[in-house]
């Protein structure tokens, strides 16, 4: 039996591994309200992210020129829900029918989250 793991021990190890979370619950984001700008389909997009308890709790996007269309709102609302659920942009895809605006929002969020992760600040 030396050098081998018994079936019971293997089952116990597997059960323990399944009970462990896949990632840490604490995220590296510092609490605060952060903004960034990104070039958008109809002008610059202002992204505002609120972090509370180390988690992204809200995301808003506005067209700096005020030229928001139904596609803009579709992208903003769809991405906000997805980014908050994912706690970042990893795995979040552009909203169909609003690809240009989605790409702008995702790029700005990516830059903003990198700043928050590495420095705890954003502009």
N, CA, C and O atoms as a printed pandas DataFrame, in Angstrom:
     atom_number atom_name residue_name chain_id  residue_number  x_coord  y_coord  z_coord
0              1         N          UNK        A               1    0.814   -1.179    0.000
1              2        CA          UNK        A               1    0.000    0.000    0.000
2              3         C          UNK        A               1    0.866    1.254    0.000
3              4         O          UNK        A               1    0.347    2.350   -0.212
4              5         N          UNK        A               2    2.136    1.127    0.226
5              6        CA          UNK        A               2    3.014    2.281    0.216
6              7         C          UNK        A               2    3.109    2.822   -1.203
7              8         O          UNK        A               2    3.234    2.057   -2.159
8              9         N          UNK        A               3    3.048    4.167   -1.340
9             10        CA          UNK        A               3    3.132    4.775   -2.664
10            11         C          UNK        A               3    1.799    4.829   -3.384
11            12         O          UNK        A               3    1.729    5.394   -4.476
12            13         N          UNK        A               4    0.759    4.278   -2.833
13            14        CA          UNK        A               4   -0.567    4.310   -3.450
14            15         C          UNK        A               4   -1.541    5.019   -2.524
15            16         O          UNK        A               4   -1.382    5.034   -1.304
16            17         N          UNK        A               5   -2.525    5.587   -3.133
17            18        CA          UNK        A               5   -3.593    6.211   -2.348
18            19         C          UNK        A               5   -4.781    5.274   -2.390
19            20         O          UNK        A               5   -5.198    4.833   -3.461
20            21         N          UNK        A               6   -5.319    4.972   -1.236
21            22        CA          UNK        A               6   -6.484    4.091   -1.206
22            23         C          UNK        A               6   -7.678    4.799   -1.833
23            24         O          UNK        A               6   -7.690    6.025   -1.938
24            25         N          UNK        A               7   -8.662    4.044   -2.241
25            26        CA          UNK        A               7   -9.864    4.625   -2.853
26            27         C          UNK        A               7  -10.564    5.581   -1.897
27            28         O          UNK        A               7  -11.066    6.625   -2.315
28            29         N          UNK        A               8  -10.599    5.236   -0.637
29            30        CA          UNK        A               8  -11.259    6.098    0.348
30            31         C          UNK        A               8  -10.526    7.435    0.473
31            32         O          UNK        A               8  -11.153    8.492    0.542
32            33         N          UNK        A               9   -9.183    7.375    0.500
33            34        CA          UNK        A               9   -8.400    8.604    0.603
34            35         C          UNK        A               9   -8.568    9.448   -0.658
35            36         O          UNK        A               9   -8.676   10.672   -0.576
36            37         N          UNK        A              10   -8.592    8.801   -1.824
37            38        CA          UNK        A              10   -8.785    9.521   -3.083
38            39         C          UNK        A              10  -10.156   10.182   -3.125
39            40         O          UNK        A              10  -10.283   11.322   -3.573
40            41         N          UNK        A              11  -11.177    9.476   -2.664
41            42        CA          UNK        A              11  -12.531   10.039   -2.630
42            43         C          UNK        A              11  -12.589   11.231   -1.681
43            44         O          UNK        A              11  -13.246   12.231   -1.971
44            45         N          UNK        A              12  -11.901   11.122   -0.549
45            46        CA          UNK        A              12  -11.867   12.213    0.416
46            47         C          UNK        A              12  -11.167   13.436   -0.170
47            48         O          UNK        A              12  -11.642   14.559    0.002
48            49         N          UNK        A              13  -10.052   13.233   -0.856
49            50        CA          UNK        A              13   -9.337   14.339   -1.494
50            51         C          UNK        A              13  -10.189   14.999   -2.576
51            52         O          UNK        A              13  -10.212   16.224   -2.688
52            53         N          UNK        A              14  -10.887   14.191   -3.368
53            54        CA          UNK        A              14  -11.756   14.725   -4.413
54            55         C          UNK        A              14  -12.884   15.548   -3.805
55            56         O          UNK        A              14  -13.190   16.633   -4.299
56            57         N          UNK        A              15  -13.499   15.055   -2.754
57            58        CA          UNK        A              15  -14.585   15.786   -2.088
58            59         C          UNK        A              15  -14.080   17.113   -1.528
59            60         O          UNK        A              15  -14.759   18.134   -1.638
60            61         N          UNK        A              16  -12.899   17.101   -0.932
61            62        CA          UNK        A              16  -12.329   18.334   -0.383
62            63         C          UNK        A              16  -12.040   19.339   -1.495
63            64         O          UNK        A              16  -12.282   20.534   -1.328
64            65         N          UNK        A              17  -11.525   18.865   -2.620
65            66        CA          UNK        A              17  -11.233   19.755   -3.748
66            67         C          UNK        A              17  -12.500   20.374   -4.311
67            68         O          UNK        A              17  -12.498   21.542   -4.699
68            69         N          UNK        A              18  -13.576   19.611   -4.362
69            70        CA          UNK        A              18  -14.837   20.129   -4.887
70            71         C          UNK        A              18  -15.468   21.162   -3.962
71            72         O          UNK        A              18  -16.209   22.034   -4.415
72            73         N          UNK        A              19  -15.180   21.067   -2.677
73            74        CA          UNK        A              19  -15.744   22.020   -1.721
74            75         C          UNK        A              19  -14.975   23.330   -1.672
75            76         O          UNK        A              19  -15.503   24.333   -1.192
76            77         N          UNK        A              20  -13.744   23.342   -2.156
77            78        CA          UNK        A              20  -12.944   24.564   -2.146
78            79         C          UNK        A              20  -13.402   25.484   -3.268
79            80         O          UNK        A              20  -13.677   25.014   -4.372
80            81         N          UNK        A              21  -13.489   26.796   -3.007
81            82        CA          UNK        A              21  -13.889   27.714   -4.071
82            83         C          UNK        A              21  -12.829   27.772   -5.157
83            84         O          UNK        A              21  -11.641   27.596   -4.888
84            85         N          UNK        A              22  -13.267   28.022   -6.389
85            86        CA          UNK        A              22  -12.355   28.078   -7.521
86            87         C          UNK        A              22  -11.475   29.319   -7.465
87            88         O          UNK        A              22  -10.350   29.298   -7.964
88            89         N          UNK        A              23  -11.974   30.411   -6.861
89            90        CA          UNK        A              23  -11.171   31.614   -6.728
90            91         C          UNK        A              23  -11.479   32.262   -5.385
91            92         O          UNK        A              23  -12.500   31.983   -4.756
92            93         N          UNK        A              24  -10.599   33.107   -4.980
93            94        CA          UNK        A              24  -10.795   33.793   -3.707
94            95         C          UNK        A              24  -11.997   34.722   -3.794
95            96         O          UNK        A              24  -12.253   35.322   -4.838
96            97         N          UNK        A              25  -12.722   34.836   -2.709
97            98        CA          UNK        A              25  -13.889   35.711   -2.672
98            99         C          UNK        A              25  -13.496   37.182   -2.565
99           100         O          UNK        A              25  -14.245   38.058   -2.999
100          101         N          UNK        A              26  -12.323   37.459   -1.989
101          102        CA          UNK        A              26  -11.918   38.851   -1.886
102          103         C          UNK        A              26  -11.250   39.274   -3.172
103          104         O          UNK        A              26  -10.333   38.615   -3.661
104          105         N          UNK        A              27  -11.712   40.364   -3.704
105          106        CA          UNK        A              27  -11.169   40.876   -4.948
106          107         C          UNK        A              27  -10.226   42.033   -4.644
107          108         O          UNK        A              27  -10.332   42.660   -3.590
108          109         N          UNK        A              28   -9.310   42.319   -5.554
109          110        CA          UNK        A              28   -8.288   43.318   -5.283
110          111         C          UNK        A              28   -8.751   44.764   -5.443
111          112         O          UNK        A              28   -7.932   45.676   -5.330
112          113         N          UNK        A              29  -10.016   45.000   -5.697
113          114        CA          UNK        A              29  -10.483   46.358   -5.955
114          115         C          UNK        A              29  -10.701   47.123   -4.658
115          116         O          UNK        A              29  -11.258   46.592   -3.698
116          117         N          UNK        A              30  -10.260   48.368   -4.640
117          118        CA          UNK        A              30  -10.478   49.224   -3.478
118          119         C          UNK        A              30  -11.795   49.962   -3.644
119          120         O          UNK        A              30  -12.160   50.355   -4.751
120          121         N          UNK        A              31  -12.503   50.148   -2.545
121          122        CA          UNK        A              31  -13.788   50.835   -2.582
122          123         C          UNK        A              31  -13.632   52.255   -3.116
123          124         O          UNK        A              31  -12.639   52.932   -2.849
124          125         N          UNK        A              32  -14.624   52.683   -3.869
125          126        CA          UNK        A              32  -14.627   54.040   -4.398
126          127         C          UNK        A              32  -15.445   54.121   -5.672
127          128         O          UNK        A              32  -16.016   53.132   -6.131
128          129         N          UNK        A              33  -15.491   55.314   -6.229
129          130        CA          UNK        A              33  -16.165   55.554   -7.502
130          131         C          UNK        A              33  -15.089   55.989   -8.485
131          132         O          UNK        A              33  -14.338   56.928   -8.219
132          133         N          UNK        A              34  -15.017   55.308   -9.613
133          134        CA          UNK        A              34  -13.953   55.523  -10.581
134          135         C          UNK        A              34  -14.543   55.841  -11.951
135          136         O          UNK        A              34  -15.604   55.335  -12.316
136          137         N          UNK        A              35  -13.834   56.694  -12.709
137          138        CA          UNK        A              35  -14.283   57.060  -14.051
138          139         C          UNK        A              35  -13.150   56.906  -15.047
139          140         O          UNK        A              35  -11.972   57.011  -14.705
140          141         N          UNK        A              36  -13.539   56.652  -16.299
141          142        CA          UNK        A              36  -12.585   56.625  -17.397
142          143         C          UNK        A              36  -13.325   57.016  -18.666
143          144         O          UNK        A              36  -14.551   56.924  -18.733
144          145         N          UNK        A              37  -12.577   57.450  -19.666
145          146        CA          UNK        A              37  -13.128   57.821  -20.971
146          147         C          UNK        A              37  -12.675   56.823  -22.017
147          148         O          UNK        A              37  -11.579   56.268  -21.934
148          149         N          UNK        A              38  -13.530   56.601  -23.002
149          150        CA          UNK        A              38  -13.171   55.736  -24.127
150          151         C          UNK        A              38  -13.786   56.325  -25.385
151          152         O          UNK        A              38  -14.875   56.898  -25.336
152          153         N          UNK        A              39  -13.093   56.187  -26.522
153          154        CA          UNK        A              39  -13.714   56.644  -27.765
154          155         C          UNK        A              39  -14.906   55.748  -28.077
155          156         O          UNK        A              39  -14.789   54.524  -28.032
156          157         N          UNK        A              40  -16.032   56.338  -28.387
157          158        CA          UNK        A              40  -17.239   55.565  -28.681
158          159         C          UNK        A              40  -17.698   55.769  -30.100
159          160         O          UNK        A              40  -17.118   56.559  -30.845
160          161         N          UNK        A              41  -18.727   55.065  -30.471
161          162        CA          UNK        A              41  -19.272   55.125  -31.822
162          163         C          UNK        A              41  -19.776   56.527  -32.153
163          164         O          UNK        A              41  -19.604   56.992  -33.280
164          165         N          UNK        A              42  -20.401   57.210  -31.182
165          166        CA          UNK        A              42  -20.938   58.548  -31.409
166          167         C          UNK        A              42  -20.240   59.606  -30.580
167          168         O          UNK        A              42  -20.838   60.641  -30.288
168          169         N          UNK        A              43  -19.016   59.386  -30.197
169          170        CA          UNK        A              43  -18.261   60.314  -29.361
170          171         C          UNK        A              43  -17.702   59.594  -28.147
171          172         O          UNK        A              43  -17.882   58.387  -27.986
172          173         N          UNK        A              44  -17.020   60.349  -27.295
173          174        CA          UNK        A              44  -16.409   59.735  -26.112
174          175         C          UNK        A              44  -17.465   59.201  -25.147
175          176         O          UNK        A              44  -18.530   59.791  -24.967
176          177         N          UNK        A              45  -17.135   58.070  -24.537
177          178        CA          UNK        A              45  -18.011   57.433  -23.561
178          179         C          UNK        A              45  -17.371   57.578  -22.182
179          180         O          UNK        A              45  -16.192   57.271  -21.999
180          181         N          UNK        A              46  -18.156   58.046  -21.217
181          182        CA          UNK        A              46  -17.693   58.178  -19.832
182          183         C          UNK        A              46  -18.177   56.949  -19.066
183          184         O          UNK        A              46  -19.379   56.702  -18.968
184          185         N          UNK        A              47  -17.237   56.185  -18.527
185          186        CA          UNK        A              47  -17.552   54.984  -17.756
186          187         C          UNK        A              47  -17.394   55.317  -16.273
187          188         O          UNK        A              47  -16.363   55.848  -15.861
188          189         N          UNK        A              48  -18.403   55.008  -15.479
189          190        CA          UNK        A              48  -18.343   55.211  -14.030
190          191         C          UNK        A              48  -18.594   53.870  -13.348
191          192         O          UNK        A              48  -19.610   53.219  -13.591
192          193         N          UNK        A              49  -17.659   53.467  -12.493
193          194        CA          UNK        A              49  -17.756   52.192  -11.785
194          195         C          UNK        A              49  -17.728   52.462  -10.280
195          196         O          UNK        A              49  -16.906   53.238   -9.793
196          197         N          UNK        A              50  -18.631   51.817   -9.560
197          198        CA          UNK        A              50  -18.654   51.923   -8.101
198          199         C          UNK        A              50  -18.230   50.586   -7.515
199          200         O          UNK        A              50  -18.772   49.537   -7.865
200          201         N          UNK        A              51  -17.244   50.641   -6.610
201          202        CA          UNK        A              51  -16.746   49.448   -5.923
202          203         C          UNK        A              51  -17.063   49.603   -4.439
203          204         O          UNK        A              51  -16.734   50.618   -3.826
204          205         N          UNK        A              52  -17.699   48.594   -3.878
205          206        CA          UNK        A              52  -18.034   48.592   -2.451
206          207         C          UNK        A              52  -17.740   47.198   -1.907
207          208         O          UNK        A              52  -18.151   46.197   -2.494
208          209         N          UNK        A              53  -17.041   47.139   -0.803
209          210        CA          UNK        A              53  -16.693   45.846   -0.219
210          211         C          UNK        A              53  -15.769   45.039   -1.118
211          212         O          UNK        A              53  -15.777   43.808   -1.080
212          213         N          UNK        A              54  -14.961   45.741   -1.939
213          214        CA          UNK        A              54  -14.036   45.067   -2.844
214          215         C          UNK        A              54  -14.686   44.502   -4.090
215          216         O          UNK        A              54  -14.023   43.834   -4.884
216          217         N          UNK        A              55  -15.988   44.761   -4.279
217          218        CA          UNK        A              55  -16.726   44.205   -5.416
218          219         C          UNK        A              55  -17.327   45.323   -6.263
219          220         O          UNK        A              55  -17.705   46.374   -5.746
220          221         N          UNK        A              56  -17.409   45.086   -7.554
221          222        CA          UNK        A              56  -18.076   46.020   -8.455
222          223         C          UNK        A              56  -19.573   45.922   -8.174
223          224         O          UNK        A              56  -20.162   44.849   -8.303
224          225         N          UNK        A              57  -20.187   47.042   -7.790
225          226        CA          UNK        A              57  -21.611   47.020   -7.471
226          227         C          UNK        A              57  -22.448   47.785   -8.491
227          228         O          UNK        A              57  -23.654   47.562   -8.594
228          229         N          UNK        A              58  -21.821   48.683   -9.245
229          230        CA          UNK        A              58  -22.569   49.360  -10.301
230          231         C          UNK        A              58  -21.628   49.844  -11.386
231          232         O          UNK        A              58  -20.446   50.092  -11.151
232          233         N          UNK        A              59  -22.186   49.971  -12.579
233          234        CA          UNK        A              59  -21.451   50.463  -13.731
234          235         C          UNK        A              59  -22.410   51.324  -14.529
235          236         O          UNK        A              59  -23.546   50.928  -14.788
236          237         N          UNK        A              60  -21.948   52.500  -14.916
237          238        CA          UNK        A              60  -22.766   53.368  -15.752
238          239         C          UNK        A              60  -21.900   53.875  -16.892
239          240         O          UNK        A              60  -20.686   54.020  -16.744
240          241         N          UNK        A              61  -22.519   54.140  -18.015
241          242        CA          UNK        A              61  -21.833   54.699  -19.172
242          243         C          UNK        A              61  -22.713   55.790  -19.753
243          244         O          UNK        A              61  -23.929   55.637  -19.864
244          245         N          UNK        A              62  -22.076   56.896  -20.122
245          246        CA          UNK        A              62  -22.793   58.008  -20.743
246          247         C          UNK        A              62  -21.979   58.509  -21.917
247          248         O          UNK        A              62  -20.749   58.522  -21.870
248          249         N          UNK        A              63  -22.663   58.921  -22.968
249          250        CA          UNK        A              63  -21.994   59.544  -24.093
250          251         C          UNK        A              63  -21.703   60.983  -23.699
251          252         O          UNK        A              63  -22.602   61.715  -23.284
252          253         N          UNK        A              64  -20.473   61.375  -23.828
253          254        CA          UNK        A              64  -20.065   62.717  -23.402
254          255         C          UNK        A              64  -20.841   63.806  -24.142
255          256         O          UNK        A              64  -21.100   64.874  -23.587
256          257         N          UNK        A              65  -21.212   63.535  -25.393
257          258        CA          UNK        A              65  -21.941   64.510  -26.203
258          259         C          UNK        A              65  -23.448   64.408  -26.014
259          260         O          UNK        A              65  -24.201   65.190  -26.595
260          261         N          UNK        A              66  -23.894   63.452  -25.210
261          262        CA          UNK        A              66  -25.319   63.277  -24.975
262          263         C          UNK        A              66  -26.048   62.569  -26.102
263          264         O          UNK        A              66  -27.277   62.506  -26.084
264          265         N          UNK        A              67  -25.336   62.038  -27.077
265          266        CA          UNK        A              67  -25.969   61.394  -28.227
266          267         C          UNK        A              67  -26.202   59.910  -28.018
267          268         O          UNK        A              67  -25.720   59.093  -28.802
268          269         N          UNK        A              68  -26.932   59.550  -26.976
269          270        CA          UNK        A              68  -27.166   58.140  -26.684
270          271         C          UNK        A              68  -28.372   57.632  -27.469
271          272         O          UNK        A              68  -29.422   58.273  -27.505
272          273         N          UNK        A              69  -28.206   56.483  -28.089
273          274        CA          UNK        A              69  -29.272   55.873  -28.881
274          275         C          UNK        A              69  -29.770   54.616  -28.172
275          276         O          UNK        A              69  -29.263   54.240  -27.116
276          277         N          UNK        A              70  -30.760   53.983  -28.765
277          278        CA          UNK        A              70  -31.252   52.729  -28.184
278          279         C          UNK        A              70  -30.151   51.678  -28.177
279          280         O          UNK        A              70  -30.119   50.827  -27.288
280          281         N          UNK        A              71  -29.242   51.724  -29.161
281          282        CA          UNK        A              71  -28.131   50.773  -29.201
282          283         C          UNK        A              71  -27.165   51.029  -28.046
283          284         O          UNK        A              71  -26.626   50.096  -27.450
284          285         N          UNK        A              72  -26.959   52.303  -27.745
285          286        CA          UNK        A              72  -26.090   52.665  -26.628
286          287         C          UNK        A              72  -26.655   52.108  -25.323
287          288         O          UNK        A              72  -25.938   51.483  -24.541
288          289         N          UNK        A              73  -27.949   52.344  -25.098
289          290        CA          UNK        A              73  -28.585   51.862  -23.868
290          291         C          UNK        A              73  -28.579   50.336  -23.800
291          292         O          UNK        A              73  -28.403   49.751  -22.731
292          293         N          UNK        A              74  -28.774   49.702  -24.955
293          294        CA          UNK        A              74  -28.757   48.236  -25.012
294          295         C          UNK        A              74  -27.380   47.712  -24.588
295          296         O          UNK        A              74  -27.277   46.784  -23.786
296          297         N          UNK        A              75  -26.329   48.322  -25.140
297          298        CA          UNK        A              75  -24.964   47.907  -24.794
298          299         C          UNK        A              75  -24.668   48.190  -23.328
299          300         O          UNK        A              75  -24.158   47.327  -22.613
300          301         N          UNK        A              76  -24.988   49.401  -22.883
301          302        CA          UNK        A              76  -24.694   49.790  -21.502
302          303         C          UNK        A              76  -25.378   48.872  -20.496
303          304         O          UNK        A              76  -24.739   48.366  -19.573
304          305         N          UNK        A              77  -26.670   48.661  -20.675
305          306        CA          UNK        A              77  -27.423   47.860  -19.708
306          307         C          UNK        A              77  -27.005   46.391  -19.722
307          308         O          UNK        A              77  -26.860   45.773  -18.667
308          309         N          UNK        A              78  -26.811   45.836  -20.918
309          310        CA          UNK        A              78  -26.400   44.432  -21.028
310          311         C          UNK        A              78  -25.017   44.191  -20.456
311          312         O          UNK        A              78  -24.790   43.209  -19.749
312          313         N          UNK        A              79  -24.087   45.096  -20.767
313          314        CA          UNK        A              79  -22.724   44.931  -20.267
314          315         C          UNK        A              79  -22.636   45.181  -18.769
315          316         O          UNK        A              79  -21.885   44.499  -18.073
316          317         N          UNK        A              80  -23.387   46.142  -18.267
317          318        CA          UNK        A              80  -23.347   46.418  -16.825
318          319         C          UNK        A              80  -23.724   45.171  -16.038
319          320         O          UNK        A              80  -23.041   44.806  -15.082
320          321         N          UNK        A              81  -24.805   44.521  -16.436
321          322        CA          UNK        A              81  -25.228   43.297  -15.741
322          323         C          UNK        A              81  -24.163   42.211  -15.833
323          324         O          UNK        A              81  -23.850   41.554  -14.840
324          325         N          UNK        A              82  -23.608   42.026  -17.031
325          326        CA          UNK        A              82  -22.618   40.963  -17.236
326          327         C          UNK        A              82  -21.321   41.242  -16.479
327          328         O          UNK        A              82  -20.742   40.330  -15.887
328          329         N          UNK        A              83  -20.862   42.490  -16.492
329          330        CA          UNK        A              83  -19.611   42.849  -15.819
330          331         C          UNK        A              83  -19.757   42.732  -14.304
331          332         O          UNK        A              83  -18.843   42.257  -13.629
332          333         N          UNK        A              84  -20.890   43.160  -13.769
333          334        CA          UNK        A              84  -21.119   43.038  -12.323
334          335         C          UNK        A              84  -21.174   41.564  -11.923
335          336         O          UNK        A              84  -20.599   41.173  -10.907
336          337         N          UNK        A              85  -21.860   40.752  -12.717
337          338        CA          UNK        A              85  -21.953   39.316  -12.416
338          339         C          UNK        A              85  -20.581   38.651  -12.475
339          340         O          UNK        A              85  -20.264   37.807  -11.638
340          341         N          UNK        A              86  -19.763   39.030  -13.469
341          342        CA          UNK        A              86  -18.441   38.421  -13.650
342          343         C          UNK        A              86  -17.376   39.074  -12.772
343          344         O          UNK        A              86  -16.279   38.535  -12.626
344          345         N          UNK        A              87  -17.695   40.242  -12.180
345          346        CA          UNK        A              87  -16.735   41.023  -11.406
346          347         C          UNK        A              87  -15.506   41.374  -12.235
347          348         O          UNK        A              87  -14.383   41.378  -11.732
348          349         N          UNK        A              88  -15.731   41.666  -13.497
349          350        CA          UNK        A              88  -14.674   42.047  -14.418
350          351         C          UNK        A              88  -15.155   41.828  -15.837
351          352         O          UNK        A              88  -16.337   41.575  -16.068
352          353         N          UNK        A              89  -14.238   41.925  -16.788
353          354        CA          UNK        A              89  -14.635   41.773  -18.193
354          355         C          UNK        A              89  -14.283   40.412  -18.778
355          356         O          UNK        A              89  -14.649   40.115  -19.915
356          357         N          UNK        A              90  -13.584   39.594  -18.022
357          358        CA          UNK        A              90  -13.198   38.281  -18.531
358          359         C          UNK        A              90  -14.438   37.447  -18.846
359          360         O          UNK        A              90  -15.280   37.217  -17.978
360          361         N          UNK        A              91  -14.539   37.003  -20.086
361          362        CA          UNK        A              91  -15.664   36.182  -20.520
362          363         C          UNK        A              91  -16.885   36.976  -20.938
363          364         O          UNK        A              91  -17.858   36.393  -21.415
364          365         N          UNK        A              92  -16.862   38.304  -20.773
365          366        CA          UNK        A              92  -17.995   39.144  -21.164
366          367         C          UNK        A              92  -17.853   39.486  -22.644
367          368         O          UNK        A              92  -16.796   39.932  -23.089
368          369         N          UNK        A              93  -18.916   39.274  -23.392
369          370        CA          UNK        A              93  -18.887   39.523  -24.832
370          371         C          UNK        A              93  -19.713   40.747  -25.187
371          372         O          UNK        A              93  -20.574   41.177  -24.419
372          373         N          UNK        A              94  -19.438   41.303  -26.360
373          374        CA          UNK        A              94  -20.177   42.462  -26.859
374          375         C          UNK        A              94  -21.654   42.123  -27.003
375          376         O          UNK        A              94  -22.020   40.981  -27.276
376          377         N          UNK        A              95  -22.490   43.132  -26.815
377          378        CA          UNK        A              95  -23.932   42.962  -26.955
378          379         C          UNK        A              95  -24.274   42.986  -28.436
379          380         O          UNK        A              95  -23.906   43.922  -29.146
380          381         N          UNK        A              96  -24.975   41.964  -28.903
381          382        CA          UNK        A              96  -25.361   41.867  -30.306
382          383         C          UNK        A              96  -26.227   43.062  -30.689
383          384         O          UNK        A              96  -27.163   43.411  -29.971
384          385         N          UNK        A              97  -25.913   43.682  -31.815
385          386        CA          UNK        A              97  -26.662   44.835  -32.280
386          387         C          UNK        A              97  -26.093   46.147  -31.773
387          388         O          UNK        A              97  -26.539   47.218  -32.185
388          389         N          UNK        A              98  -25.120   46.076  -30.888
389          390        CA          UNK        A              98  -24.488   47.281  -30.345
390          391         C          UNK        A              98  -22.994   47.016  -30.158
391          392         O          UNK        A              98  -22.411   47.349  -29.126
392          393         N          UNK        A              99  -22.397   46.417  -31.171
393          394        CA          UNK        A              99  -21.010   45.966  -31.069
394          395         C          UNK        A              99  -20.029   47.114  -30.870
395          396         O          UNK        A              99  -19.121   47.009  -30.045
396          397         N          UNK        A             100  -20.193   48.207  -31.610
397          398        CA          UNK        A             100  -19.267   49.338  -31.502
398          399         C          UNK        A             100  -19.245   49.928  -30.107
399          400         O          UNK        A             100  -18.176   50.124  -29.528
400          401         N          UNK        A             101  -20.412   50.211  -29.567
401          402        CA          UNK        A             101  -20.500   50.770  -28.219
402          403         C          UNK        A             101  -20.030   49.753  -27.185
403          404         O          UNK        A             101  -19.344   50.111  -26.228
404          405         N          UNK        A             102  -20.395   48.491  -27.374
405          406        CA          UNK        A             102  -19.961   47.437  -26.447
406          407         C          UNK        A             102  -18.446   47.370  -26.385
407          408         O          UNK        A             102  -17.868   47.268  -25.303
408          409         N          UNK        A             103  -17.804   47.428  -27.541
409          410        CA          UNK        A             103  -16.350   47.359  -27.601
410          411         C          UNK        A             103  -15.729   48.536  -26.858
411          412         O          UNK        A             103  -14.757   48.364  -26.122
412          413         N          UNK        A             104  -16.285   49.730  -27.048
413          414        CA          UNK        A             104  -15.774   50.912  -26.344
414          415         C          UNK        A             104  -15.893   50.751  -24.838
415          416         O          UNK        A             104  -14.948   51.031  -24.101
416          417         N          UNK        A             105  -17.048   50.302  -24.385
417          418        CA          UNK        A             105  -17.270   50.127  -22.945
418          419         C          UNK        A             105  -16.331   49.060  -22.389
419          420         O          UNK        A             105  -15.741   49.253  -21.326
420          421         N          UNK        A             106  -16.185   47.941  -23.093
421          422        CA          UNK        A             106  -15.304   46.866  -22.619
422          423         C          UNK        A             106  -13.847   47.317  -22.571
423          424         O          UNK        A             106  -13.126   46.981  -21.632
424          425         N          UNK        A             107  -13.406   48.077  -23.582
425          426        CA          UNK        A             107  -12.027   48.564  -23.585
426          427         C          UNK        A             107  -11.782   49.514  -22.415
427          428         O          UNK        A             107  -10.763   49.415  -21.732
428          429         N          UNK        A             108  -12.718   50.430  -22.186
429          430        CA          UNK        A             108  -12.566   51.367  -21.067
430          431         C          UNK        A             108  -12.575   50.622  -19.738
431          432         O          UNK        A             108  -11.784   50.930  -18.847
432          433         N          UNK        A             109  -13.463   49.646  -19.602
433          434        CA          UNK        A             109  -13.525   48.861  -18.364
434          435         C          UNK        A             109  -12.238   48.079  -18.152
435          436         O          UNK        A             109  -11.737   47.998  -17.031
436          437         N          UNK        A             110  -11.704   47.504  -19.221
437          438        CA          UNK        A             110  -10.454   46.757  -19.110
438          439         C          UNK        A             110   -9.328   47.636  -18.598
439          440         O          UNK        A             110   -8.582   47.242  -17.700
440          441         N          UNK        A             111   -9.205   48.832  -19.172
441          442        CA          UNK        A             111   -8.169   49.762  -18.734
442          443         C          UNK        A             111   -8.405   50.181  -17.291
443          444         O          UNK        A             111   -7.479   50.189  -16.480
444          445         N          UNK        A             112   -9.640   50.527  -16.974
445          446        CA          UNK        A             112   -9.985   50.985  -15.631
446          447         C          UNK        A             112   -9.712   49.901  -14.588
447          448         O          UNK        A             112   -9.152   50.187  -13.530
448          449         N          UNK        A             113  -10.100   48.672  -14.877
449          450        CA          UNK        A             113   -9.894   47.575  -13.923
450          451         C          UNK        A             113   -8.415   47.262  -13.735
451          452         O          UNK        A             113   -7.994   46.902  -12.636
452          453         N          UNK        A             114   -7.622   47.394  -14.797
453          454        CA          UNK        A             114   -6.173   47.196  -14.641
454          455         C          UNK        A             114   -5.605   48.249  -13.703
455          456         O          UNK        A             114   -4.770   47.943  -12.852
456          457         N          UNK        A             115   -6.056   49.489  -13.858
457          458        CA          UNK        A             115   -5.588   50.557  -12.975
458          459         C          UNK        A             115   -5.984   50.274  -11.527
459          460         O          UNK        A             115   -5.180   50.457  -10.613
460          461         N          UNK        A             116   -7.210   49.833  -11.322
461          462        CA          UNK        A             116   -7.669   49.522   -9.964
462          463         C          UNK        A             116   -6.881   48.360   -9.377
463          464         O          UNK        A             116   -6.517   48.381   -8.201
464          465         N          UNK        A             117   -6.618   47.346  -10.198
465          466        CA          UNK        A             117   -5.921   46.153   -9.719
466          467         C          UNK        A             117   -4.479   46.476   -9.342
467          468         O          UNK        A             117   -4.008   46.082   -8.275
468          469         N          UNK        A             118   -3.780   47.194  -10.221
469          470        CA          UNK        A             118   -2.355   47.429   -9.999
470          471         C          UNK        A             118   -2.062   48.573   -9.034
471          472         O          UNK        A             118   -1.070   48.528   -8.306
472          473         N          UNK        A             119   -2.920   49.604   -9.020
473          474        CA          UNK        A             119   -2.583   50.775   -8.216
474          475         C          UNK        A             119   -3.629   51.133   -7.173
475          476         O          UNK        A             119   -3.346   51.893   -6.248
476          477         N          UNK        A             120   -4.833   50.592   -7.313
477          478        CA          UNK        A             120   -5.903   50.975   -6.400
478          479         C          UNK        A             120   -6.491   52.327   -6.739
479          480         O          UNK        A             120   -7.300   52.865   -5.984
480          481         N          UNK        A             121   -6.084   52.885   -7.883
481          482        CA          UNK        A             121   -6.616   54.184   -8.298
482          483         C          UNK        A             121   -6.949   54.151   -9.776
483          484         O          UNK        A             121   -6.461   53.299  -10.519
484          485         N          UNK        A             122   -7.764   55.064  -10.184
485          486        CA          UNK        A             122   -8.060   55.265  -11.598
486          487         C          UNK        A             122   -8.241   56.752  -11.790
487          488         O          UNK        A             122   -8.439   57.494  -10.828
488          489         N          UNK        A             123   -8.173   57.177  -13.016
489          490        CA          UNK        A             123   -8.311   58.623  -13.226
490          491         C          UNK        A             123   -9.741   59.040  -13.269
491          492         O          UNK        A             123  -10.034   60.224  -13.439
